[in-house]
PDB file of C-alpha atoms in Angstrom:
ATOM      1  CA  UNK A  14     -10.975  18.678 -20.343  1.00 94.00           C
ATOM      2  CA  UNK A  15      -9.348  15.536 -18.948  1.00 95.00           C
ATOM      3  CA  UNK A  16     -11.417  12.256 -19.700  1.00 97.00           C
ATOM      4  CA  UNK A  17     -11.148   8.972 -18.393  1.00 97.00           C
ATOM      5  CA  UNK A  18     -12.138   5.937 -20.358  1.00 98.00           C
ATOM      6  CA  UNK A  19     -12.364   2.277 -18.743  1.00 97.00           C
ATOM      7  CA  UNK A  20     -13.110  -0.923 -20.588  1.00 96.00           C
ATOM      8  CA  UNK A  21     -13.801  -4.604 -19.381  1.00 95.00           C
ATOM      9  CA  UNK A  22     -14.887  -7.540 -20.863  1.00 92.00           C
ATOM     10  CA  UNK A  23     -13.998 -10.864 -22.800  1.00 87.00           C
ATOM     11  CA  UNK A  24     -10.539 -11.291 -23.740  1.00 80.00           C
ATOM     12  CA  UNK A  25     -10.202 -11.268 -27.400  1.00 76.00           C
ATOM     13  CA  UNK A  26      -7.559  -9.393 -30.038  1.00 77.00           C
ATOM     14  CA  UNK A  27      -8.176  -6.112 -31.251  1.00 82.00           C
ATOM     15  CA  UNK A  28      -9.806  -4.615 -28.272  1.00 89.00           C
ATOM     16  CA  UNK A  29      -7.729  -1.676 -27.552  1.00 92.00           C
ATOM     17  CA  UNK A  30      -7.245  -0.546 -30.982  1.00 93.00           C
ATOM     18  CA  UNK A  31     -10.679   1.086 -31.647  1.00 95.00           C
ATOM     19  CA  UNK A  32     -10.497   2.957 -28.489  1.00 96.00           C
ATOM     20  CA  UNK A  33      -7.156   4.299 -29.286  1.00 95.00           C
ATOM     21  CA  UNK A  34      -7.833   4.980 -32.822  1.00 95.00           C
ATOM     22  CA  UNK A  35     -11.238   7.003 -31.756  1.00 96.00           C
ATOM     23  CA  UNK A  36      -9.748   9.164 -29.242  1.00 96.00           C
ATOM     24  CA  UNK A  37      -6.839  10.055 -31.467  1.00 95.00           C
ATOM     25  CA  UNK A  38      -8.996  10.277 -34.318  1.00 95.00           C
ATOM     26  CA  UNK A  39     -10.875  13.375 -32.231  1.00 94.00           C
ATOM     27  CA  UNK A  40      -7.300  14.866 -32.003  1.00 93.00           C
ATOM     28  CA  UNK A  41      -7.035  13.956 -28.189  1.00 95.00           C
ATOM     29  CA  UNK A  42      -3.860  13.734 -26.384  1.00 96.00           C
ATOM     30  CA  UNK A  43      -3.127  10.281 -24.375  1.00 96.00           C
ATOM     31  CA  UNK A  44      -1.908  11.123 -21.324  1.00 95.00           C
ATOM     32  CA  UNK A  45      -1.792   7.400 -19.855  1.00 94.00           C
ATOM     33  CA  UNK A  46      -2.721   3.967 -20.925  1.00 94.00           C
ATOM     34  CA  UNK A  47      -3.152   0.609 -18.609  1.00 91.00           C
ATOM     35  CA  UNK A  48      -3.928  -2.657 -19.808  1.00 88.00           C
ATOM     36  CA  UNK A  49      -4.099  -5.969 -18.452  1.00 85.00           C
ATOM     37  CA  UNK A  50      -5.071  -9.515 -19.452  1.00 74.00           C
ATOM     38  CA  UNK A  51      -6.697 -11.721 -16.684  1.00 64.00           C
ATOM     39  CA  UNK A  52      -5.437 -14.974 -18.374  1.00 56.00           C
ATOM     40  CA  UNK A  53      -7.172 -17.329 -16.193  1.00 62.00           C
ATOM     41  CA  UNK A  54     -10.296 -15.471 -16.212  1.00 61.00           C
ATOM     42  CA  UNK A  55     -10.023 -14.542 -19.767  1.00 69.00           C
ATOM     43  CA  UNK A  56     -10.886 -10.990 -19.035  1.00 82.00           C
ATOM     44  CA  UNK A  57      -9.402  -7.917 -20.724  1.00 90.00           C
ATOM     45  CA  UNK A  58      -9.422  -4.912 -18.741  1.00 93.00           C
ATOM     46  CA  UNK A  59      -7.968  -1.172 -19.827  1.00 94.00           C
ATOM     47  CA  UNK A  60      -7.723   2.464 -18.706  1.00 96.00           C
ATOM     48  CA  UNK A  61      -7.131   5.273 -20.786  1.00 97.00           C
ATOM     49  CA  UNK A  62      -6.742   8.982 -19.833  1.00 97.00           C
ATOM     50  CA  UNK A  63      -6.928  11.628 -22.443  1.00 97.00           C
ATOM     51  CA  UNK A  64      -7.071  15.442 -22.907  1.00 96.00           C
ATOM     52  CA  UNK A  65      -9.800  16.659 -25.022  1.00 95.00           C
ATOM     53  CA  UNK A  66     -11.299  19.434 -25.992  1.00 94.00           C
ATOM     54  CA  UNK A  67     -14.551  20.266 -23.918  1.00 93.00           C
ATOM     55  CA  UNK A  68     -16.789  20.645 -26.918  1.00 94.00           C
ATOM     56  CA  UNK A  69     -16.034  17.075 -28.028  1.00 95.00           C
ATOM     57  CA  UNK A  70     -16.878  15.278 -24.822  1.00 95.00           C
ATOM     58  CA  UNK A  71     -20.380  14.186 -25.852  1.00 95.00           C
ATOM     59  CA  UNK A  72     -18.872  12.919 -29.266  1.00 96.00           C
ATOM     60  CA  UNK A  73     -16.391  10.702 -27.321  1.00 97.00           C
ATOM     61  CA  UNK A  74     -18.926   9.386 -25.134  1.00 96.00           C
ATOM     62  CA  UNK A  75     -21.194   8.295 -28.248  1.00 97.00           C
ATOM     63  CA  UNK A  76     -18.006   6.910 -29.803  1.00 97.00           C
ATOM     64  CA  UNK A  77     -17.295   4.505 -26.790  1.00 97.00           C
ATOM     65  CA  UNK A  78     -21.111   3.753 -26.432  1.00 97.00           C
ATOM     66  CA  UNK A  79     -20.802   2.294 -29.955  1.00 97.00           C
ATOM     67  CA  UNK A  80     -17.594   0.381 -29.615  1.00 96.00           C
ATOM     68  CA  UNK A  81     -19.036  -1.402 -26.483  1.00 96.00           C
ATOM     69  CA  UNK A  82     -22.071  -2.536 -28.353  1.00 95.00           C
ATOM     70  CA  UNK A  83     -19.454  -3.765 -31.306  1.00 93.00           C
ATOM     71  CA  UNK A  84     -17.009  -5.451 -29.074  1.00 92.00           C
ATOM     72  CA  UNK A  85     -19.125  -6.423 -26.021  1.00 92.00           C
ATOM     73  CA  UNK A  86     -16.849  -4.507 -23.346  1.00 95.00           C
ATOM     74  CA  UNK A  87     -18.171  -2.800 -20.707  1.00 96.00           C
ATOM     75  CA  UNK A  88     -16.857   0.898 -21.299  1.00 97.00           C
ATOM     76  CA  UNK A  89     -17.200   3.776 -19.201  1.00 98.00           C
ATOM     77  CA  UNK A  90     -16.608   7.326 -20.032  1.00 98.00           C
ATOM     78  CA  UNK A  91     -15.969  10.211 -17.190  1.00 97.00           C
ATOM     79  CA  UNK A  92     -14.191  13.421 -16.532  1.00 97.00           C
ATOM     80  CA  UNK A  93     -13.048  14.184 -12.987  1.00 95.00           C
ATOM     81  CA  UNK A  94     -13.623  17.905 -14.362  1.00 93.00           C
ATOM     82  CA  UNK A  95     -17.045  18.041 -12.708  1.00 93.00           C
ATOM     83  CA  UNK A  96     -19.106  21.294 -14.200  1.00 90.00           C
ATOM     84  CA  UNK A  97     -22.457  22.614 -13.194  1.00 94.00           C
ATOM     85  CA  UNK A  98     -22.893  20.306 -10.543  1.00 96.00           C
ATOM     86  CA  UNK A  99     -21.201  18.803  -7.261  1.00 98.00           C
ATOM     87  CA  UNK A 100     -19.641  15.197  -7.090  1.00 98.00           C
ATOM     88  CA  UNK A 101     -21.760  12.444  -6.951  1.00 98.00           C
ATOM     89  CA  UNK A 102     -20.896   9.818  -3.970  1.00 98.00           C
ATOM     90  CA  UNK A 103     -21.928   6.196  -3.417  1.00 98.00           C
ATOM     91  CA  UNK A 104     -21.168   5.461   0.020  1.00 98.00           C
ATOM     92  CA  UNK A 105     -20.604   1.596   0.971  1.00 98.00           C
ATOM     93  CA  UNK A 106     -20.969   0.157   4.400  1.00 97.00           C
ATOM     94  CA  UNK A 107     -21.298  -2.937   6.496  1.00 95.00           C
ATOM     95  CA  UNK A 108     -21.080  -2.893  10.219  1.00 95.00           C
ATOM     96  CA  UNK A 109     -20.095   0.318  11.574  1.00 96.00           C
ATOM     97  CA  UNK A 110     -21.986   3.779  10.990  1.00 97.00           C
ATOM     98  CA  UNK A 111     -19.712   6.087  12.467  1.00 98.00           C
ATOM     99  CA  UNK A 112     -17.403   6.767   9.463  1.00 98.00           C
ATOM    100  CA  UNK A 113     -20.430   7.212   6.895  1.00 98.00           C
ATOM    101  CA  UNK A 114     -22.158   9.164   9.411  1.00 98.00           C
ATOM    102  CA  UNK A 115     -19.398  11.935   9.607  1.00 98.00           C
ATOM    103  CA  UNK A 116     -19.197  12.267   5.967  1.00 98.00           C
ATOM    104  CA  UNK A 117     -23.164  12.543   5.643  1.00 98.00           C
ATOM    105  CA  UNK A 118     -23.015  15.075   8.167  1.00 98.00           C
ATOM    106  CA  UNK A 119     -20.003  17.066   6.647  1.00 98.00           C
ATOM    107  CA  UNK A 120     -21.857  16.965   3.255  1.00 98.00           C
ATOM    108  CA  UNK A 121     -24.889  18.319   5.115  1.00 98.00           C
ATOM    109  CA  UNK A 122     -22.849  21.286   6.713  1.00 98.00           C
ATOM    110  CA  UNK A 123     -21.022  22.284   3.855  1.00 98.00           C
ATOM    111  CA  UNK A 124     -17.526  20.774   4.612  1.00 98.00           C
ATOM    112  CA  UNK A 125     -17.599  18.494   1.711  1.00 98.00           C
ATOM    113  CA  UNK A 126     -19.131  19.681  -1.237  1.00 98.00           C
ATOM    114  CA  UNK A 127     -20.308  17.121  -2.922  1.00 98.00           C
ATOM    115  CA  UNK A 128     -24.076  15.038  -2.827  1.00 98.00           C
ATOM    116  CA  UNK A 129     -24.736  11.665  -1.633  1.00 98.00           C
ATOM    117  CA  UNK A 130     -26.271   9.795  -4.607  1.00 98.00           C
ATOM    118  CA  UNK A 131     -26.980   6.547  -2.510  1.00 98.00           C
ATOM    119  CA  UNK A 132     -25.744   4.284   0.399  1.00 98.00           C
ATOM    120  CA  UNK A 133     -25.148   0.494  -0.275  1.00 97.00           C
ATOM    121  CA  UNK A 134     -24.458  -2.186   2.326  1.00 95.00           C
ATOM    122  CA  UNK A 135     -24.012  -5.848   2.400  1.00 93.00           C
ATOM    123  CA  UNK A 136     -25.494  -6.065   5.901  1.00 93.00           C
ATOM    124  CA  UNK A 137     -28.679  -3.839   6.545  1.00 94.00           C
ATOM    125  CA  UNK A 138     -26.721  -2.368   9.892  1.00 94.00           C
ATOM    126  CA  UNK A 139     -26.463   1.045   8.260  1.00 96.00           C
ATOM    127  CA  UNK A 140     -30.101   1.388   6.666  1.00 96.00           C
ATOM    128  CA  UNK A 141     -31.028   3.916   9.165  1.00 97.00           C
ATOM    129  CA  UNK A 142     -28.592   6.643   7.962  1.00 98.00           C
ATOM    130  CA  UNK A 143     -30.014   6.483   4.745  1.00 98.00           C
ATOM    131  CA  UNK A 144     -33.424   6.838   6.271  1.00 97.00           C
ATOM    132  CA  UNK A 145     -32.035   9.831   8.506  1.00 97.00           C
ATOM    133  CA  UNK A 146     -30.667  11.713   5.534  1.00 98.00           C
ATOM    134  CA  UNK A 147     -33.053  10.887   3.043  1.00 98.00           C
ATOM    135  CA  UNK A 148     -30.726   9.009   0.611  1.00 98.00           C
ATOM    136  CA  UNK A 149     -31.785   5.906  -1.248  1.00 98.00           C
ATOM    137  CA  UNK A 150     -30.610   2.595   0.318  1.00 98.00           C
ATOM    138  CA  UNK A 151     -29.448  -0.493  -1.551  1.00 97.00           C
ATOM    139  CA  UNK A 152     -29.033  -3.857  -0.066  1.00 94.00           C
ATOM    140  CA  UNK A 153     -26.034  -5.452  -2.017  1.00 92.00           C
ATOM    141  CA  UNK A 154     -26.369  -9.025  -2.206  1.00 83.00           C
ATOM    142  CA  UNK A 155     -27.970 -12.024  -0.590  1.00 81.00           C
ATOM    143  CA  UNK A 156     -29.318 -11.793   3.392  1.00 73.00           C
ATOM    144  CA  UNK A 157     -25.980 -13.454   4.585  1.00 76.00           C
ATOM    145  CA  UNK A 158     -23.835 -10.674   3.830  1.00 72.00           C
ATOM    146  CA  UNK A 159     -22.307 -12.290   0.762  1.00 83.00           C
ATOM    147  CA  UNK A 160     -22.369  -8.841  -1.780  1.00 83.00           C
ATOM    148  CA  UNK A 161     -23.337  -8.929  -5.468  1.00 92.00           C
ATOM    149  CA  UNK A 162     -20.585  -6.791  -7.000  1.00 94.00           C
ATOM    150  CA  UNK A 163     -22.421  -6.418 -10.513  1.00 95.00           C
ATOM    151  CA  UNK A 164     -25.425  -5.129  -8.747  1.00 95.00           C
ATOM    152  CA  UNK A 165     -23.299  -2.539  -6.732  1.00 97.00           C
ATOM    153  CA  UNK A 166     -21.548  -1.482 -10.298  1.00 97.00           C
ATOM    154  CA  UNK A 167     -24.834  -1.336 -11.576  1.00 97.00           C
ATOM    155  CA  UNK A 168     -26.691   0.779  -9.091  1.00 97.00           C
ATOM    156  CA  UNK A 169     -23.472   3.202  -9.171  1.00 98.00           C
ATOM    157  CA  UNK A 170     -23.975   3.198 -12.978  1.00 98.00           C
ATOM    158  CA  UNK A 171     -27.785   4.116 -12.984  1.00 97.00           C
ATOM    159  CA  UNK A 172     -26.799   6.818 -10.560  1.00 98.00           C
ATOM    160  CA  UNK A 173     -24.346   8.073 -12.592  1.00 97.00           C
ATOM    161  CA  UNK A 174     -21.913   8.104  -9.576  1.00 98.00           C
ATOM    162  CA  UNK A 175     -18.625   9.861  -9.802  1.00 98.00           C
ATOM    163  CA  UNK A 176     -16.872   8.187  -6.781  1.00 98.00           C
ATOM    164  CA  UNK A 177     -17.089   5.337  -4.535  1.00 98.00           C
ATOM    165  CA  UNK A 178     -16.387   5.605  -1.107  1.00 98.00           C
ATOM    166  CA  UNK A 179     -15.849   2.425   0.759  1.00 98.00           C
ATOM    167  CA  UNK A 180     -16.612   3.729   4.380  1.00 98.00           C
ATOM    168  CA  UNK A 181     -15.637   0.675   6.395  1.00 96.00           C
ATOM    169  CA  UNK A 182     -16.915  -1.528   3.394  1.00 96.00           C
ATOM    170  CA  UNK A 183     -15.803  -5.121   5.108  1.00 91.00           C
ATOM    171  CA  UNK A 184     -15.325  -6.494   1.520  1.00 90.00           C
ATOM    172  CA  UNK A 185     -12.921  -6.726  -0.994  1.00 89.00           C
ATOM    173  CA  UNK A 186     -13.916  -5.706  -4.687  1.00 92.00           C
ATOM    174  CA  UNK A 187     -12.899  -7.809  -7.212  1.00 90.00           C
ATOM    175  CA  UNK A 188     -10.427  -6.819 -10.031  1.00 88.00           C
ATOM    176  CA  UNK A 189     -13.163  -6.091 -12.580  1.00 90.00           C
ATOM    177  CA  UNK A 190     -14.915  -3.913 -10.445  1.00 94.00           C
ATOM    178  CA  UNK A 191     -11.877  -1.841  -9.550  1.00 93.00           C
ATOM    179  CA  UNK A 192     -10.957  -1.429 -13.568  1.00 94.00           C
ATOM    180  CA  UNK A 193     -14.623  -0.173 -14.166  1.00 96.00           C
ATOM    181  CA  UNK A 194     -13.930   2.503 -11.707  1.00 97.00           C
ATOM    182  CA  UNK A 195     -10.273   2.875 -11.975  1.00 95.00           C
ATOM    183  CA  UNK A 196      -8.833   6.264 -12.659  1.00 94.00           C
ATOM    184  CA  UNK A 197      -9.135   7.408  -8.972  1.00 96.00           C
ATOM    185  CA  UNK A 198     -12.797   6.693  -8.516  1.00 97.00           C
ATOM    186  CA  UNK A 199     -12.856   4.366  -5.574  1.00 97.00           C
ATOM    187  CA  UNK A 200     -11.955   5.651  -2.105  1.00 97.00           C
ATOM    188  CA  UNK A 201     -11.320   3.394   0.839  1.00 96.00           C
ATOM    189  CA  UNK A 202     -10.929   3.687   4.533  1.00 97.00           C
ATOM    190  CA  UNK A 203      -8.508   1.406   6.080  1.00 96.00           C
ATOM    191  CA  UNK A 204      -8.613   1.439  10.035  1.00 96.00           C
ATOM    192  CA  UNK A 205      -4.919   1.072  10.180  1.00 96.00           C
ATOM    193  CA  UNK A 206      -1.844   2.974   9.351  1.00 96.00           C
ATOM    194  CA  UNK A 207      -0.761   1.883   5.703  1.00 94.00           C
ATOM    195  CA  UNK A 208       1.725   0.008   4.740  1.00 92.00           C
ATOM    196  CA  UNK A 209       2.632  -0.789   8.370  1.00 94.00           C
ATOM    197  CA  UNK A 210      -0.589  -2.368   9.288  1.00 95.00           C
ATOM    198  CA  UNK A 211      -2.846  -3.759   6.371  1.00 92.00           C
ATOM    199  CA  UNK A 212      -5.360  -6.711   6.889  1.00 91.00           C
ATOM    200  CA  UNK A 213      -8.397  -6.841   8.662  1.00 93.00           C
ATOM    201  CA  UNK A 214      -7.195  -6.410  12.293  1.00 96.00           C
ATOM    202  CA  UNK A 215      -4.831  -3.461  12.217  1.00 96.00           C
ATOM    203  CA  UNK A 216      -5.568  -2.351  15.736  1.00 98.00           C
ATOM    204  CA  UNK A 217      -4.681  -5.748  17.081  1.00 98.00           C
ATOM    205  CA  UNK A 218      -1.327  -5.794  15.312  1.00 97.00           C
ATOM    206  CA  UNK A 219      -0.027  -2.419  16.122  1.00 98.00           C
ATOM    207  CA  UNK A 220      -1.253  -3.632  19.731  1.00 98.00           C
ATOM    208  CA  UNK A 221       0.568  -6.639  19.435  1.00 98.00           C
ATOM    209  CA  UNK A 222       3.637  -4.521  18.209  1.00 97.00           C
ATOM    210  CA  UNK A 223       3.462  -2.486  21.123  1.00 97.00           C
ATOM    211  CA  UNK A 224       2.941   0.863  19.371  1.00 97.00           C
ATOM    212  CA  UNK A 225       1.965   3.955  21.201  1.00 97.00           C
ATOM    213  CA  UNK A 226       0.827   5.880  17.591  1.00 98.00           C
ATOM    214  CA  UNK A 227      -2.050   4.394  16.088  1.00 98.00           C
ATOM    215  CA  UNK A 228      -4.471   5.814  13.046  1.00 98.00           C
ATOM    216  CA  UNK A 229      -6.165   5.233  10.016  1.00 97.00           C
ATOM    217  CA  UNK A 230      -5.759   5.351   6.084  1.00 97.00           C
ATOM    218  CA  UNK A 231      -7.698   7.044   3.332  1.00 97.00           C
ATOM    219  CA  UNK A 232      -6.775   5.870   0.012  1.00 96.00           C
ATOM    220  CA  UNK A 233      -7.622   5.317  -3.590  1.00 97.00           C
ATOM    221  CA  UNK A 234      -8.055   1.590  -4.704  1.00 95.00           C
ATOM    222  CA  UNK A 235      -6.501   0.482  -7.757  1.00 89.00           C
ATOM    223  CA  UNK A 236      -7.057  -3.124  -9.428  1.00 82.00           C
ATOM    224  CA  UNK A 237      -3.548  -4.575  -8.650  1.00 71.00           C
ATOM    225  CA  UNK A 238      -3.413  -5.079  -4.603  1.00 58.00           C
ATOM    226  CA  UNK A 239       0.293  -5.359  -5.032  1.00 53.00           C
ATOM    227  CA  UNK A 240       0.615  -1.778  -6.926  1.00 56.00           C
ATOM    228  CA  UNK A 241       1.288   0.338  -3.711  1.00 62.00           C
ATOM    229  CA  UNK A 242      -0.481   2.330  -1.118  1.00 77.00           C
ATOM    230  CA  UNK A 243      -2.078   5.152  -2.676  1.00 94.00           C
ATOM    231  CA  UNK A 244      -2.437   7.216   0.303  1.00 96.00           C
ATOM    232  CA  UNK A 245      -4.828  10.314  -0.098  1.00 97.00           C
ATOM    233  CA  UNK A 246      -4.677  11.213   3.719  1.00 97.00           C
ATOM    234  CA  UNK A 247      -3.805   9.495   7.218  1.00 97.00           C
ATOM    235  CA  UNK A 248      -4.706  10.909  10.392  1.00 98.00           C
ATOM    236  CA  UNK A 249      -3.293   9.565  14.109  1.00 98.00           C
ATOM    237  CA  UNK A 250      -3.562   9.675  17.544  1.00 98.00           C
ATOM    238  CA  UNK A 251      -1.339   8.873  20.577  1.00 98.00           C
ATOM    239  CA  UNK A 252      -1.777   6.685  23.336  1.00 98.00           C
ATOM    240  CA  UNK A 253       0.012   6.661  26.983  1.00 97.00           C
ATOM    241  CA  UNK A 254       1.726   3.103  27.807  1.00 97.00           C
ATOM    242  CA  UNK A 255      -0.693   0.823  29.408  1.00 97.00           C
ATOM    243  CA  UNK A 256      -3.933   1.692  27.470  1.00 98.00           C
ATOM    244  CA  UNK A 257      -5.988  -1.089  26.900  1.00 98.00           C
ATOM    245  CA  UNK A 258      -6.557  -2.310  23.393  1.00 98.00           C
ATOM    246  CA  UNK A 259     -10.555  -1.955  23.790  1.00 98.00           C
ATOM    247  CA  UNK A 260     -10.222   1.918  24.673  1.00 98.00           C
ATOM    248  CA  UNK A 261      -7.835   2.052  21.720  1.00 98.00           C
ATOM    249  CA  UNK A 262     -10.263   0.635  19.203  1.00 98.00           C
ATOM    250  CA  UNK A 263     -12.691   2.778  20.895  1.00 98.00           C
ATOM    251  CA  UNK A 264     -10.994   6.139  20.077  1.00 98.00           C
ATOM    252  CA  UNK A 265     -10.027   4.765  16.571  1.00 98.00           C
ATOM    253  CA  UNK A 266     -13.472   3.852  15.734  1.00 98.00           C
ATOM    254  CA  UNK A 267     -15.472   6.818  17.126  1.00 97.00           C
ATOM    255  CA  UNK A 268     -13.273   9.544  16.707  1.00 97.00           C
ATOM    256  CA  UNK A 269     -10.165   8.897  14.234  1.00 98.00           C
ATOM    257  CA  UNK A 270     -11.824   6.957  11.611  1.00 98.00           C
ATOM    258  CA  UNK A 271     -14.419   9.222  10.723  1.00 98.00           C
ATOM    259  CA  UNK A 272     -12.323  12.210  10.627  1.00 98.00           C
ATOM    260  CA  UNK A 273      -9.908  10.330   8.373  1.00 98.00           C
ATOM    261  CA  UNK A 274     -12.755   9.600   5.731  1.00 98.00           C
ATOM    262  CA  UNK A 275     -14.454  13.028   5.705  1.00 98.00           C
ATOM    263  CA  UNK A 276     -10.891  14.609   5.168  1.00 98.00           C
ATOM    264  CA  UNK A 277      -9.633  12.286   2.407  1.00 98.00           C
ATOM    265  CA  UNK A 278     -12.887  12.678   0.668  1.00 98.00           C
ATOM    266  CA  UNK A 279     -12.836  16.507   0.876  1.00 98.00           C
ATOM    267  CA  UNK A 280      -9.281  16.383  -0.719  1.00 98.00           C
ATOM    268  CA  UNK A 281     -10.249  14.465  -3.623  1.00 98.00           C
ATOM    269  CA  UNK A 282     -13.770  16.083  -4.309  1.00 98.00           C
ATOM    270  CA  UNK A 283     -12.307  19.750  -4.169  1.00 97.00           C
ATOM    271  CA  UNK A 284      -9.384  18.277  -6.615  1.00 95.00           C
ATOM    272  CA  UNK A 285      -6.697  18.796  -4.081  1.00 97.00           C
ATOM    273  CA  UNK A 286      -5.351  15.162  -5.208  1.00 96.00           C
ATOM    274  CA  UNK A 287      -5.502  12.808  -8.014  1.00 94.00           C
ATOM    275  CA  UNK A 288      -4.515   9.476  -9.158  1.00 93.00           C
ATOM    276  CA  UNK A 289      -2.130   9.308 -11.927  1.00 90.00           C
ATOM    277  CA  UNK A 290      -0.162   6.256 -12.941  1.00 87.00           C
ATOM    278  CA  UNK A 291      -1.274   4.547  -9.590  1.00 87.00           C
ATOM    279  CA  UNK A 292       0.530   7.733  -7.756  1.00 92.00           C
ATOM    280  CA  UNK A 293      -1.394  10.492  -6.094  1.00 94.00           C
ATOM    281  CA  UNK A 294      -0.302  13.430  -7.243  1.00 93.00           C
ATOM    282  CA  UNK A 295      -1.298  17.047  -5.754  1.00 93.00           C
ATOM    283  CA  UNK A 296      -3.045  19.329  -8.125  1.00 89.00           C
ATOM    284  CA  UNK A 297      -3.441  22.592  -6.168  1.00 73.00           C
TER     285      UNK A 297
END
């Protein structure tokens, strides 16, 4: 089976060695290693992807827990090859309800084969969705909308979440959070076509460029913002010349963005695509 191990913590010497020695000692094949030292923050981050016999998964988890206690690293041991249950999702939201609502409906109707473990928001706007679909709601951060990134990771750990879905969650996750759930476990909906229109106002930017094609992008989040576009799925729509910007935004927000997120998440939970070495690869 495939196993992803992530480790984040205060930088020090000899942090990678016990992880590498433990997995090789169990006869695992190392398929990928990424390491990064955040010098200014004195933070060490590491991702190790291995192939391991199924019968030894509990053993490797126990070994990583022991290393975590000994080194002070925050270590997570996870397998994308989920057996005996459906993938668990955490849906993160801010203001807009349409993408999260579409995903919740797709899951309810069986089009996306996953379970929603929680909804989390740095604003209370989408709390009603959690009540409507009987999903636990977590207000992340303070009343002014400033999120608590450690709290978000803590509730995802508590609910044993497999994938964090950023459904128009209008905050940038810090590198430490991205490393903790690295390996293709964070899915983001961007309301523009990447790489052409990044940023917080892609509709405005595309309109200023006199575009007639608009779209949205569902992609994996990776710790390095400059690593490229890990695109899972993109959906587009055409507008005739003279269409107002407000009408374009309305069509994008109400129809196109929800469709893009649902199809992107479906591809991931169905195992059609995965992230390897910061590249999206087809698995089927």
